[in-house]
Protein backbone atom coordinates (compact mmCIF):
# COMPACT_ATOMS: atom_id res chain seq x y z
CA UNK A 1 0.00 0.00 0.00
CA UNK A 2 1.03 3.58 -0.72
CA UNK A 3 -0.68 6.31 1.32
CA UNK A 4 -0.83 9.82 -0.16
CA UNK A 5 -2.57 12.61 1.71
CA UNK A 6 -2.47 16.34 2.48
CA UNK A 7 -1.59 15.87 6.14
CA UNK A 8 -1.23 19.58 6.90
CA UNK A 9 -4.91 20.09 6.02
CA UNK A 10 -8.17 18.74 7.44
CA UNK A 11 -7.29 16.46 10.39
CA UNK A 12 -9.52 13.65 9.14
CA UNK A 13 -6.43 12.40 7.32
CA UNK A 14 -4.67 11.93 10.67
CA UNK A 15 -7.37 9.48 11.73
CA UNK A 16 -6.97 7.58 8.46
CA UNK A 17 -3.19 7.48 8.88
CA UNK A 18 -3.29 6.21 12.47
CA UNK A 19 -5.97 3.65 11.58
CA UNK A 20 -3.87 2.31 8.71
CA UNK A 21 -0.75 2.20 10.91
CA UNK A 22 -2.69 0.13 13.46
CA UNK A 23 -3.97 -2.31 10.80
CA UNK A 24 -1.48 -5.15 10.74
CA UNK A 25 -2.73 -6.85 7.55
CA UNK A 26 -1.51 -4.08 5.25
CA UNK A 27 2.10 -3.50 4.29
CA UNK A 28 2.64 0.23 3.99
CA UNK A 29 5.47 0.84 1.57
CA UNK A 30 5.37 4.63 1.43
CA UNK A 31 3.54 7.55 3.04
CA UNK A 32 3.54 10.61 0.81
CA UNK A 33 2.83 14.09 2.10
CA UNK A 34 0.99 15.95 -0.65
CA UNK A 35 0.13 19.59 -1.23
CA UNK A 36 -3.00 21.63 -0.65
CA UNK A 37 -4.37 24.25 -3.00
CA UNK A 38 -2.81 27.68 -2.75
CA UNK A 39 -4.39 29.74 0.02
CA UNK A 40 -6.13 26.80 1.70
CA UNK A 41 -7.38 27.97 5.11
CA UNK A 42 -5.92 24.90 6.83
CA UNK A 43 -2.42 25.72 5.54
CA UNK A 44 -2.08 28.61 3.08
CA UNK A 45 1.34 27.48 1.92
CA UNK A 46 3.50 27.64 -0.02
CA UNK A 47 5.29 24.51 1.26
CA UNK A 48 2.25 22.41 2.13
CA UNK A 49 3.72 19.08 0.99
CA UNK A 50 6.80 19.69 3.12
CA UNK A 51 4.52 20.64 6.02
CA UNK A 52 2.55 17.43 5.48
CA UNK A 53 5.74 15.40 5.85
CA UNK A 54 6.50 17.17 9.13
CA UNK A 55 3.02 16.31 10.42
CA UNK A 56 3.48 12.61 9.58
CA UNK A 57 6.85 12.53 11.30
CA UNK A 58 5.23 14.07 14.37
CA UNK A 59 2.51 11.39 14.36
CA UNK A 60 5.18 8.69 14.17
CA UNK A 61 7.02 10.22 17.12
CA UNK A 62 3.83 10.37 19.20
CA UNK A 63 3.20 6.69 18.46
CA UNK A 64 6.78 5.67 19.17
CA UNK A 65 7.34 4.55 15.57
CA UNK A 66 10.40 4.90 13.36
CA UNK A 67 9.82 6.08 9.82
CA UNK A 68 12.91 4.34 8.31
CA UNK A 69 12.65 6.41 5.11
CA UNK A 70 8.97 5.46 4.77
CA UNK A 71 7.79 9.11 4.73
CA UNK A 72 8.31 10.97 1.47
CA UNK A 73 7.43 14.36 0.10
CA UNK A 74 5.21 14.87 -2.90
CA UNK A 75 5.10 17.94 -5.08
CA UNK A 76 4.37 21.31 -3.52
CA UNK A 77 2.75 22.39 -6.81
CA UNK A 78 -0.14 21.11 -8.97
CA UNK A 79 0.27 20.05 -12.58
CA UNK A 80 0.49 22.80 -15.16
CA UNK A 81 -0.96 20.68 -17.98
CA UNK A 82 -1.94 17.06 -18.70
CA UNK A 83 1.42 16.17 -20.29
CA UNK A 84 3.93 17.53 -17.78
CA UNK A 85 4.59 15.74 -14.46
CA UNK A 86 5.66 17.35 -11.21
CA UNK A 87 8.57 15.10 -10.33
CA UNK A 88 9.10 14.40 -6.64
CA UNK A 89 10.37 11.68 -4.29
CA UNK A 90 6.72 10.70 -3.77
CA UNK A 91 6.07 10.19 -7.48
CA UNK A 92 9.28 8.18 -7.84
CA UNK A 93 8.27 5.98 -4.89
CA UNK A 94 4.95 5.18 -6.59
CA UNK A 95 6.79 4.10 -9.73
CA UNK A 96 9.36 2.03 -7.84
CA UNK A 97 6.72 0.13 -5.90
CA UNK A 98 4.41 -0.40 -8.87
CA UNK A 99 7.18 -1.76 -11.06
CA UNK A 100 8.45 -4.36 -8.58
CA UNK A 101 8.51 -7.88 -10.00
CA UNK A 102 9.30 -9.73 -6.75
CA UNK A 103 5.85 -9.61 -5.14
CA UNK A 104 2.40 -10.90 -6.11
CA UNK A 105 0.14 -9.14 -3.62
CA UNK A 106 -2.10 -6.35 -4.97
CA UNK A 107 -0.86 -2.78 -4.69
CA UNK A 108 -3.30 -0.12 -3.49
CA UNK A 109 -2.63 3.58 -3.81
CA UNK A 110 -4.93 5.35 -1.36
CA UNK A 111 -5.38 9.10 -1.56
CA UNK A 112 -7.40 11.48 0.58
CA UNK A 113 -6.33 14.71 -1.11
CA UNK A 114 -5.23 15.73 -4.58
CA UNK A 115 -3.89 13.38 -7.23
CA UNK A 116 -0.76 15.29 -8.28
CA UNK A 117 1.74 12.64 -7.26
CA UNK A 118 -0.15 9.75 -8.84
CA UNK A 119 -0.73 11.64 -12.09
CA UNK A 120 2.93 12.61 -12.17
CA UNK A 121 4.02 9.02 -11.59
CA UNK A 122 1.78 7.90 -14.45
CA UNK A 123 3.12 10.55 -16.80
CA UNK A 124 6.68 9.53 -15.91
CA UNK A 125 5.95 5.79 -16.24
CA UNK A 126 2.60 4.85 -17.86
CA UNK A 127 3.17 1.14 -17.18
CA UNK A 128 2.12 1.64 -13.56
CA UNK A 129 -1.49 1.65 -14.79
CA UNK A 130 -1.40 -2.15 -14.98
CA UNK A 131 -0.10 -2.50 -11.43
CA UNK A 132 -2.11 -0.21 -9.14
CA UNK A 133 -5.63 0.03 -7.78
CA UNK A 134 -6.41 3.64 -6.91
CA UNK A 135 -8.78 4.38 -4.02
CA UNK A 136 -9.59 8.09 -4.00
CA UNK A 137 -11.63 10.22 -1.64
CA UNK A 138 -12.86 13.05 -3.81
CA UNK A 139 -14.91 14.34 -6.69
CA UNK A 140 -18.47 15.59 -6.92
CA UNK A 141 -21.73 13.66 -6.89
CA UNK A 142 -22.64 11.61 -9.97
CA UNK A 143 -25.92 12.29 -11.76
CA UNK A 144 -28.58 9.81 -10.74
CA UNK A 145 -26.77 8.81 -7.54
CA UNK A 146 -26.82 11.86 -5.29
CA UNK A 147 -27.33 15.61 -5.07
CA UNK A 148 -24.71 18.19 -4.05
CA UNK A 149 -24.92 19.37 -0.44
CA UNK A 150 -26.58 22.68 0.40
CA UNK A 151 -24.08 25.44 -0.26
CA UNK A 152 -21.48 22.95 -1.49
CA UNK A 153 -18.26 24.12 -3.13
CA UNK A 154 -18.70 24.43 -6.92
CA UNK A 155 -15.58 22.25 -7.35
CA UNK A 156 -15.28 19.51 -4.74
CA UNK A 157 -12.52 20.16 -2.16
CA UNK A 158 -10.03 17.39 -3.03
CA UNK A 159 -10.59 17.78 -6.76
CA UNK A 160 -9.93 21.51 -6.51
CA UNK A 161 -6.42 20.82 -5.17
CA UNK A 162 -5.40 19.74 -8.68
CA UNK A 163 -8.12 19.43 -11.31
CA UNK A 164 -5.51 18.80 -14.02
CA UNK A 165 -4.09 15.81 -12.15
CA UNK A 166 -7.58 14.34 -11.82
CA UNK A 167 -8.07 14.87 -15.55
CA UNK A 168 -4.98 12.73 -16.15
CA UNK A 169 -6.11 9.94 -13.81
CA UNK A 170 -9.71 9.85 -15.04
CA UNK A 171 -9.43 10.66 -18.72
CA UNK A 172 -5.85 10.05 -19.84
CA UNK A 173 -4.91 6.82 -18.06
CA UNK A 174 -6.10 3.24 -17.65
CA UNK A 175 -5.61 3.20 -13.90
CA UNK A 176 -8.12 1.06 -11.98
CA UNK A 177 -10.15 3.55 -9.98
CA UNK A 178 -12.37 3.21 -6.90
CA UNK A 179 -13.93 6.56 -6.09
CA UNK A 180 -15.53 7.68 -2.84
CA UNK A 181 -17.24 10.91 -3.93
CA UNK A 182 -18.37 13.80 -1.76
CA UNK A 183 -21.85 12.46 -0.99
CA UNK A 184 -20.31 9.27 0.41
CA UNK A 185 -17.42 10.68 2.41
CA UNK A 186 -19.94 13.07 3.99
CA UNK A 187 -21.66 9.98 5.42
CA UNK A 188 -18.65 9.38 7.66
CA UNK A 189 -19.86 11.40 10.63
CA UNK A 190 -18.84 10.86 14.22
CA UNK A 191 -20.23 12.81 17.15
CA UNK A 192 -18.18 14.90 19.51
CA UNK A 193 -19.36 12.61 22.31
CA UNK A 194 -17.86 9.61 20.50
CA UNK A 195 -14.57 11.42 20.03
CA UNK A 196 -14.46 12.61 23.64
CA UNK A 197 -15.23 9.20 25.13
CA UNK A 198 -13.56 6.87 22.63
CA UNK A 199 -10.59 8.84 21.27
CA UNK A 200 -9.50 11.68 23.58
CA UNK A 201 -8.59 9.43 26.50
CA UNK A 202 -6.70 6.80 24.50
CA UNK A 203 -3.10 7.73 25.11
CA UNK A 204 -0.96 10.49 23.64
CA UNK A 205 -2.08 9.85 20.09
CA UNK A 206 -5.76 9.77 21.03
CA UNK A 207 -5.51 13.09 22.84
CA UNK A 208 -3.71 14.59 19.87
CA UNK A 209 -6.29 13.34 17.37
CA UNK A 210 -9.17 14.72 19.40
CA UNK A 211 -7.50 18.08 19.96
CA UNK A 212 -6.85 18.54 16.23
CA UNK A 213 -10.51 17.98 15.37
CA UNK A 214 -11.79 19.99 18.33
CA UNK A 215 -9.81 23.03 17.14
CA UNK A 216 -11.55 22.90 13.77
CA UNK A 217 -14.98 22.35 15.32
CA UNK A 218 -14.53 25.30 17.68
CA UNK A 219 -13.35 27.56 14.87
CA UNK A 220 -16.24 26.57 12.62
CA UNK A 221 -18.74 27.07 15.43
CA UNK A 222 -17.34 30.54 16.17
CA UNK A 223 -17.80 31.39 12.49
CA UNK A 224 -21.43 30.30 12.63
CA UNK A 225 -20.87 27.41 10.24
CA UNK A 226 -22.33 24.62 12.37
CA UNK A 227 -23.32 23.45 15.83
CA UNK A 228 -20.03 21.66 16.51
CA UNK A 229 -21.73 18.37 17.39
CA UNK A 230 -20.36 16.15 14.60
CA UNK A 231 -17.29 15.82 12.39
CA UNK A 232 -16.80 14.03 9.08
CA UNK A 233 -13.82 11.67 9.16
CA UNK A 234 -14.11 11.47 5.41
CA UNK A 235 -10.75 9.85 4.66
CA UNK A 236 -11.46 6.76 6.77
CA UNK A 237 -13.02 4.76 3.88
CA UNK A 238 -9.45 4.38 2.62
CA UNK A 239 -8.97 1.98 5.53
CA UNK A 240 -12.36 0.32 5.21
CA UNK A 241 -11.90 -0.57 1.53
CA UNK A 242 -8.38 -1.96 1.95
CA UNK A 243 -7.46 -3.20 5.42
CA UNK A 244 -11.01 -4.25 6.29
CA UNK A 245 -11.76 -6.42 3.28
CA UNK A 246 -13.51 -9.75 3.67
CA UNK A 247 -11.43 -12.81 4.58
CA UNK A 248 -12.84 -14.98 1.78
CA UNK A 249 -13.14 -13.62 -1.75
CA UNK A 250 -11.36 -10.54 -0.52
CA UNK A 251 -13.08 -7.25 -1.23
CA UNK A 252 -14.74 -4.38 0.59
CA UNK A 253 -17.90 -6.43 0.76
CA UNK A 254 -19.63 -4.46 3.52
CA UNK A 255 -19.88 -1.34 1.33
CA UNK A 256 -21.88 -0.65 -1.83
CA UNK A 257 -20.79 0.66 -5.22
CA UNK A 258 -21.90 0.98 -8.81
CA UNK A 259 -19.77 0.19 -11.84
CA UNK A 260 -19.83 3.12 -14.24
CA UNK A 261 -17.90 4.13 -17.35
CA UNK A 262 -15.08 6.40 -16.21
CA UNK A 263 -15.94 9.98 -17.18
CA UNK A 264 -13.53 12.66 -18.26
CA UNK A 265 -13.31 15.82 -16.17
CA UNK A 266 -13.71 19.33 -17.49
CA UNK A 267 -11.49 22.20 -16.36
CA UNK A 268 -14.22 23.32 -13.96
CA UNK A 269 -14.42 19.92 -12.26
CA UNK A 270 -17.55 18.52 -13.92
CA UNK A 271 -17.91 14.99 -15.29
CA UNK A 272 -18.14 14.47 -19.05
CA UNK A 273 -19.36 11.11 -20.34
CA UNK A 274 -16.93 9.17 -22.53
CA UNK A 275 -18.35 6.38 -24.68
CA UNK A 276 -16.47 3.09 -24.32
CA UNK A 277 -14.26 4.18 -21.42
CA UNK A 278 -13.02 1.73 -18.80
CA UNK A 279 -15.25 0.88 -15.84
CA UNK A 280 -14.68 2.38 -12.42
CA UNK A 281 -16.20 1.81 -9.01
CA UNK A 282 -18.28 4.65 -7.64
CA UNK A 283 -19.08 3.96 -4.00
CA UNK A 284 -22.61 4.86 -2.92
CA UNK A 285 -22.55 3.74 0.74
CA UNK A 286 -19.82 2.78 3.19
CA UNK A 287 -20.01 0.65 6.32
CA UNK A 288 -19.35 3.26 8.98
CA UNK A 289 -20.12 0.82 11.81
CA UNK A 290 -17.28 -1.53 10.89
CA UNK A 291 -14.97 1.33 9.99
CA UNK A 292 -15.30 3.35 13.17
CA UNK A 293 -15.69 0.48 15.63
CA UNK A 294 -12.50 -1.04 14.28
CA UNK A 295 -10.70 2.27 14.67
CA UNK A 296 -11.93 2.90 18.22
CA UNK A 297 -10.97 -0.59 19.38
CA UNK A 298 -7.55 -0.61 17.70
CA UNK A 299 -6.81 2.79 19.22
CA UNK A 300 -7.77 1.53 22.68
CA UNK A 301 -5.71 -1.61 22.21
CA UNK A 302 -2.69 0.45 21.17
CA UNK A 303 -3.07 2.83 24.11
CA UNK A 304 -3.26 -0.12 26.51
CA UNK A 305 -0.13 -1.62 24.94
CA UNK A 306 1.72 1.69 25.26
CA UNK A 307 0.74 2.02 28.93
CA UNK A 308 2.01 -1.50 29.61
CA UNK A 309 5.17 -1.22 27.52
Tab-separated table of C-alpha atoms in Angstrom:
chain	number	residue	atom	x	y	z
A	1	UNK	CA	0.000	0.000	0.000
A	2	UNK	CA	1.026	3.580	-0.720
A	3	UNK	CA	-0.678	6.310	1.319
A	4	UNK	CA	-0.833	9.821	-0.156
A	5	UNK	CA	-2.567	12.612	1.714
A	6	UNK	CA	-2.475	16.336	2.478
A	7	UNK	CA	-1.593	15.870	6.136
A	8	UNK	CA	-1.230	19.579	6.895
A	9	UNK	CA	-4.911	20.094	6.023
A	10	UNK	CA	-8.166	18.743	7.437
A	11	UNK	CA	-7.289	16.462	10.394
A	12	UNK	CA	-9.521	13.648	9.145
A	13	UNK	CA	-6.428	12.400	7.322
A	14	UNK	CA	-4.673	11.928	10.666
A	15	UNK	CA	-7.374	9.477	11.729
A	16	UNK	CA	-6.968	7.581	8.462
A	17	UNK	CA	-3.186	7.481	8.883
A	18	UNK	CA	-3.291	6.210	12.473
A	19	UNK	CA	-5.966	3.650	11.577
A	20	UNK	CA	-3.872	2.306	8.710
A	21	UNK	CA	-0.754	2.196	10.906
A	22	UNK	CA	-2.694	0.128	13.463
A	23	UNK	CA	-3.970	-2.312	10.802
A	24	UNK	CA	-1.479	-5.148	10.736
A	25	UNK	CA	-2.726	-6.855	7.554
A	26	UNK	CA	-1.512	-4.085	5.246
A	27	UNK	CA	2.105	-3.497	4.292
A	28	UNK	CA	2.643	0.230	3.995
A	29	UNK	CA	5.474	0.843	1.566
A	30	UNK	CA	5.368	4.634	1.431
A	31	UNK	CA	3.537	7.547	3.039
A	32	UNK	CA	3.542	10.613	0.810
A	33	UNK	CA	2.828	14.086	2.104
A	34	UNK	CA	0.994	15.951	-0.647
A	35	UNK	CA	0.130	19.589	-1.227
A	36	UNK	CA	-3.000	21.635	-0.645
A	37	UNK	CA	-4.367	24.247	-3.000
A	38	UNK	CA	-2.809	27.684	-2.750
A	39	UNK	CA	-4.387	29.736	0.019
A	40	UNK	CA	-6.127	26.801	1.701
A	41	UNK	CA	-7.379	27.967	5.111
A	42	UNK	CA	-5.924	24.898	6.835
A	43	UNK	CA	-2.421	25.724	5.538
A	44	UNK	CA	-2.083	28.610	3.080
A	45	UNK	CA	1.341	27.482	1.922
A	46	UNK	CA	3.502	27.637	-0.015
A	47	UNK	CA	5.290	24.510	1.260
A	48	UNK	CA	2.251	22.411	2.131
A	49	UNK	CA	3.718	19.080	0.992
A	50	UNK	CA	6.797	19.686	3.125
A	51	UNK	CA	4.518	20.644	6.017
A	52	UNK	CA	2.548	17.433	5.481
A	53	UNK	CA	5.740	15.399	5.853
A	54	UNK	CA	6.500	17.168	9.133
A	55	UNK	CA	3.020	16.306	10.423
A	56	UNK	CA	3.476	12.606	9.580
A	57	UNK	CA	6.853	12.525	11.302
A	58	UNK	CA	5.231	14.073	14.372
A	59	UNK	CA	2.513	11.389	14.363
A	60	UNK	CA	5.178	8.688	14.168
A	61	UNK	CA	7.016	10.224	17.118
A	62	UNK	CA	3.825	10.373	19.205
A	63	UNK	CA	3.197	6.691	18.460
A	64	UNK	CA	6.784	5.670	19.167
A	65	UNK	CA	7.337	4.549	15.570
A	66	UNK	CA	10.396	4.902	13.363
A	67	UNK	CA	9.819	6.077	9.820
A	68	UNK	CA	12.908	4.337	8.312
A	69	UNK	CA	12.647	6.409	5.113
A	70	UNK	CA	8.970	5.465	4.767
A	71	UNK	CA	7.793	9.105	4.733
A	72	UNK	CA	8.311	10.965	1.472
A	73	UNK	CA	7.426	14.363	0.104
A	74	UNK	CA	5.214	14.867	-2.903
A	75	UNK	CA	5.095	17.942	-5.077
A	76	UNK	CA	4.367	21.314	-3.518
A	77	UNK	CA	2.748	22.388	-6.806
A	78	UNK	CA	-0.141	21.115	-8.968
A	79	UNK	CA	0.265	20.047	-12.577
A	80	UNK	CA	0.486	22.800	-15.161
A	81	UNK	CA	-0.963	20.681	-17.978
A	82	UNK	CA	-1.941	17.063	-18.704
A	83	UNK	CA	1.421	16.166	-20.285
A	84	UNK	CA	3.932	17.534	-17.777
A	85	UNK	CA	4.586	15.743	-14.459
A	86	UNK	CA	5.664	17.355	-11.208
A	87	UNK	CA	8.569	15.098	-10.335
A	88	UNK	CA	9.096	14.402	-6.638
A	89	UNK	CA	10.373	11.684	-4.288
A	90	UNK	CA	6.721	10.704	-3.769
A	91	UNK	CA	6.069	10.191	-7.476
A	92	UNK	CA	9.282	8.183	-7.842
A	93	UNK	CA	8.273	5.979	-4.894
A	94	UNK	CA	4.948	5.177	-6.590
A	95	UNK	CA	6.795	4.099	-9.729
A	96	UNK	CA	9.358	2.030	-7.842
A	97	UNK	CA	6.724	0.131	-5.897
A	98	UNK	CA	4.414	-0.398	-8.870
A	99	UNK	CA	7.184	-1.757	-11.062
A	100	UNK	CA	8.452	-4.359	-8.585
A	101	UNK	CA	8.512	-7.884	-10.003
A	102	UNK	CA	9.302	-9.728	-6.748
A	103	UNK	CA	5.853	-9.605	-5.141
A	104	UNK	CA	2.401	-10.896	-6.112
A	105	UNK	CA	0.141	-9.142	-3.622
A	106	UNK	CA	-2.095	-6.355	-4.967
A	107	UNK	CA	-0.862	-2.777	-4.685
A	108	UNK	CA	-3.301	-0.123	-3.492
A	109	UNK	CA	-2.635	3.578	-3.805
A	110	UNK	CA	-4.934	5.353	-1.355
A	111	UNK	CA	-5.378	9.103	-1.560
A	112	UNK	CA	-7.399	11.479	0.579
A	113	UNK	CA	-6.332	14.707	-1.110
A	114	UNK	CA	-5.231	15.730	-4.576
A	115	UNK	CA	-3.889	13.376	-7.234
A	116	UNK	CA	-0.763	15.288	-8.283
A	117	UNK	CA	1.740	12.636	-7.261
A	118	UNK	CA	-0.151	9.753	-8.844
A	119	UNK	CA	-0.727	11.638	-12.091
A	120	UNK	CA	2.934	12.608	-12.166
A	121	UNK	CA	4.017	9.020	-11.593
A	122	UNK	CA	1.777	7.897	-14.447
A	123	UNK	CA	3.125	10.550	-16.798
A	124	UNK	CA	6.682	9.533	-15.912
A	125	UNK	CA	5.950	5.790	-16.242
A	126	UNK	CA	2.597	4.851	-17.857
A	127	UNK	CA	3.166	1.137	-17.182
A	128	UNK	CA	2.119	1.637	-13.563
A	129	UNK	CA	-1.493	1.650	-14.792
A	130	UNK	CA	-1.397	-2.155	-14.979
A	131	UNK	CA	-0.104	-2.499	-11.434
A	132	UNK	CA	-2.108	-0.207	-9.143
A	133	UNK	CA	-5.634	0.033	-7.778
A	134	UNK	CA	-6.407	3.644	-6.912
A	135	UNK	CA	-8.777	4.379	-4.018
A	136	UNK	CA	-9.589	8.095	-4.000
A	137	UNK	CA	-11.633	10.221	-1.640
A	138	UNK	CA	-12.859	13.048	-3.809
A	139	UNK	CA	-14.905	14.340	-6.687
A	140	UNK	CA	-18.474	15.595	-6.915
A	141	UNK	CA	-21.731	13.658	-6.891
A	142	UNK	CA	-22.643	11.610	-9.973
A	143	UNK	CA	-25.923	12.295	-11.759
A	144	UNK	CA	-28.581	9.812	-10.736
A	145	UNK	CA	-26.770	8.809	-7.544
A	146	UNK	CA	-26.824	11.864	-5.287
A	147	UNK	CA	-27.327	15.608	-5.068
A	148	UNK	CA	-24.708	18.190	-4.053
A	149	UNK	CA	-24.916	19.366	-0.442
A	150	UNK	CA	-26.579	22.678	0.401
A	151	UNK	CA	-24.079	25.436	-0.264
A	152	UNK	CA	-21.478	22.949	-1.491
A	153	UNK	CA	-18.262	24.123	-3.126
A	154	UNK	CA	-18.696	24.431	-6.921
A	155	UNK	CA	-15.584	22.249	-7.349
A	156	UNK	CA	-15.279	19.508	-4.741
A	157	UNK	CA	-12.517	20.157	-2.156
A	158	UNK	CA	-10.031	17.395	-3.032
A	159	UNK	CA	-10.590	17.775	-6.761
A	160	UNK	CA	-9.930	21.513	-6.506
A	161	UNK	CA	-6.425	20.815	-5.167
A	162	UNK	CA	-5.397	19.740	-8.678
A	163	UNK	CA	-8.115	19.434	-11.315
A	164	UNK	CA	-5.513	18.796	-14.018
A	165	UNK	CA	-4.089	15.808	-12.145
A	166	UNK	CA	-7.580	14.335	-11.821
A	167	UNK	CA	-8.071	14.872	-15.551
A	168	UNK	CA	-4.980	12.731	-16.151
A	169	UNK	CA	-6.113	9.942	-13.815
A	170	UNK	CA	-9.713	9.851	-15.043
A	171	UNK	CA	-9.434	10.657	-18.716
A	172	UNK	CA	-5.851	10.052	-19.844
A	173	UNK	CA	-4.909	6.818	-18.062
A	174	UNK	CA	-6.102	3.243	-17.653
A	175	UNK	CA	-5.608	3.199	-13.896
A	176	UNK	CA	-8.115	1.058	-11.979
A	177	UNK	CA	-10.146	3.553	-9.979
A	178	UNK	CA	-12.370	3.215	-6.905
A	179	UNK	CA	-13.934	6.564	-6.090
A	180	UNK	CA	-15.526	7.676	-2.843
A	181	UNK	CA	-17.240	10.914	-3.933
A	182	UNK	CA	-18.366	13.797	-1.762
A	183	UNK	CA	-21.850	12.455	-0.988
A	184	UNK	CA	-20.309	9.271	0.412
A	185	UNK	CA	-17.424	10.682	2.411
A	186	UNK	CA	-19.942	13.072	3.988
A	187	UNK	CA	-21.663	9.981	5.418
A	188	UNK	CA	-18.646	9.378	7.662
A	189	UNK	CA	-19.862	11.402	10.631
A	190	UNK	CA	-18.844	10.855	14.223
A	191	UNK	CA	-20.228	12.808	17.148
A	192	UNK	CA	-18.177	14.903	19.511
A	193	UNK	CA	-19.356	12.609	22.309
A	194	UNK	CA	-17.863	9.609	20.503
A	195	UNK	CA	-14.575	11.419	20.027
A	196	UNK	CA	-14.460	12.613	23.643
A	197	UNK	CA	-15.234	9.201	25.129
A	198	UNK	CA	-13.559	6.874	22.628
A	199	UNK	CA	-10.594	8.841	21.272
A	200	UNK	CA	-9.502	11.684	23.576
A	201	UNK	CA	-8.592	9.427	26.499
A	202	UNK	CA	-6.704	6.805	24.505
A	203	UNK	CA	-3.104	7.729	25.110
A	204	UNK	CA	-0.962	10.490	23.641
A	205	UNK	CA	-2.077	9.850	20.092
A	206	UNK	CA	-5.763	9.768	21.032
A	207	UNK	CA	-5.513	13.092	22.841
A	208	UNK	CA	-3.709	14.590	19.874
A	209	UNK	CA	-6.288	13.336	17.367
A	210	UNK	CA	-9.169	14.716	19.401
A	211	UNK	CA	-7.498	18.075	19.965
A	212	UNK	CA	-6.848	18.540	16.234
A	213	UNK	CA	-10.511	17.985	15.366
A	214	UNK	CA	-11.786	19.995	18.326
A	215	UNK	CA	-9.810	23.032	17.145
A	216	UNK	CA	-11.547	22.902	13.774
A	217	UNK	CA	-14.980	22.345	15.323
A	218	UNK	CA	-14.533	25.299	17.679
A	219	UNK	CA	-13.345	27.557	14.874
A	220	UNK	CA	-16.239	26.570	12.620
A	221	UNK	CA	-18.742	27.067	15.428
A	222	UNK	CA	-17.336	30.536	16.167
A	223	UNK	CA	-17.801	31.394	12.492
A	224	UNK	CA	-21.430	30.298	12.634
A	225	UNK	CA	-20.871	27.408	10.244
A	226	UNK	CA	-22.330	24.619	12.366
A	227	UNK	CA	-23.315	23.454	15.825
A	228	UNK	CA	-20.027	21.656	16.506
A	229	UNK	CA	-21.731	18.370	17.390
A	230	UNK	CA	-20.361	16.151	14.599
A	231	UNK	CA	-17.294	15.825	12.391
A	232	UNK	CA	-16.797	14.027	9.081
A	233	UNK	CA	-13.818	11.666	9.162
A	234	UNK	CA	-14.113	11.472	5.413
A	235	UNK	CA	-10.752	9.848	4.663
A	236	UNK	CA	-11.463	6.764	6.775
A	237	UNK	CA	-13.020	4.758	3.878
A	238	UNK	CA	-9.450	4.378	2.623
A	239	UNK	CA	-8.967	1.975	5.528
A	240	UNK	CA	-12.365	0.320	5.206
A	241	UNK	CA	-11.898	-0.571	1.526
A	242	UNK	CA	-8.379	-1.963	1.951
A	243	UNK	CA	-7.457	-3.201	5.423
A	244	UNK	CA	-11.014	-4.251	6.295
A	245	UNK	CA	-11.757	-6.416	3.276
A	246	UNK	CA	-13.508	-9.755	3.672
A	247	UNK	CA	-11.433	-12.812	4.581
A	248	UNK	CA	-12.837	-14.985	1.785
A	249	UNK	CA	-13.143	-13.621	-1.755
A	250	UNK	CA	-11.355	-10.544	-0.517
A	251	UNK	CA	-13.079	-7.249	-1.234
A	252	UNK	CA	-14.742	-4.377	0.586
A	253	UNK	CA	-17.900	-6.431	0.757
A	254	UNK	CA	-19.634	-4.463	3.515
A	255	UNK	CA	-19.885	-1.339	1.333
A	256	UNK	CA	-21.878	-0.653	-1.829
A	257	UNK	CA	-20.795	0.657	-5.216
A	258	UNK	CA	-21.896	0.978	-8.811
A	259	UNK	CA	-19.773	0.194	-11.845
A	260	UNK	CA	-19.830	3.124	-14.240
A	261	UNK	CA	-17.898	4.132	-17.352
A	262	UNK	CA	-15.083	6.404	-16.213
A	263	UNK	CA	-15.938	9.984	-17.181
A	264	UNK	CA	-13.529	12.658	-18.258
A	265	UNK	CA	-13.306	15.821	-16.169
A	266	UNK	CA	-13.714	19.327	-17.489
A	267	UNK	CA	-11.488	22.195	-16.364
A	268	UNK	CA	-14.219	23.317	-13.955
A	269	UNK	CA	-14.419	19.918	-12.263
A	270	UNK	CA	-17.552	18.518	-13.924
A	271	UNK	CA	-17.908	14.990	-15.290
A	272	UNK	CA	-18.143	14.473	-19.046
A	273	UNK	CA	-19.364	11.108	-20.340
A	274	UNK	CA	-16.931	9.172	-22.534
A	275	UNK	CA	-18.346	6.376	-24.680
A	276	UNK	CA	-16.472	3.090	-24.322
A	277	UNK	CA	-14.262	4.180	-21.421
A	278	UNK	CA	-13.017	1.730	-18.795
A	279	UNK	CA	-15.252	0.875	-15.840
A	280	UNK	CA	-14.678	2.381	-12.419
A	281	UNK	CA	-16.200	1.809	-9.014
A	282	UNK	CA	-18.283	4.652	-7.635
A	283	UNK	CA	-19.085	3.960	-3.996
A	284	UNK	CA	-22.612	4.861	-2.918
A	285	UNK	CA	-22.552	3.740	0.736
A	286	UNK	CA	-19.816	2.781	3.193
A	287	UNK	CA	-20.008	0.652	6.320
A	288	UNK	CA	-19.345	3.262	8.981
A	289	UNK	CA	-20.116	0.823	11.809
A	290	UNK	CA	-17.281	-1.527	10.891
A	291	UNK	CA	-14.973	1.331	9.987
A	292	UNK	CA	-15.301	3.349	13.169
A	293	UNK	CA	-15.690	0.483	15.627
A	294	UNK	CA	-12.497	-1.044	14.277
A	295	UNK	CA	-10.700	2.274	14.667
A	296	UNK	CA	-11.933	2.900	18.218
A	297	UNK	CA	-10.968	-0.591	19.380
A	298	UNK	CA	-7.554	-0.610	17.703
A	299	UNK	CA	-6.811	2.789	19.216
A	300	UNK	CA	-7.772	1.528	22.676
A	301	UNK	CA	-5.710	-1.613	22.214
A	302	UNK	CA	-2.693	0.446	21.169
A	303	UNK	CA	-3.066	2.826	24.108
A	304	UNK	CA	-3.260	-0.118	26.510
A	305	UNK	CA	-0.131	-1.619	24.943
A	306	UNK	CA	1.722	1.694	25.264
A	307	UNK	CA	0.744	2.016	28.927
A	308	UNK	CA	2.012	-1.499	29.605
A	309	UNK	CA	5.166	-1.220	27.523
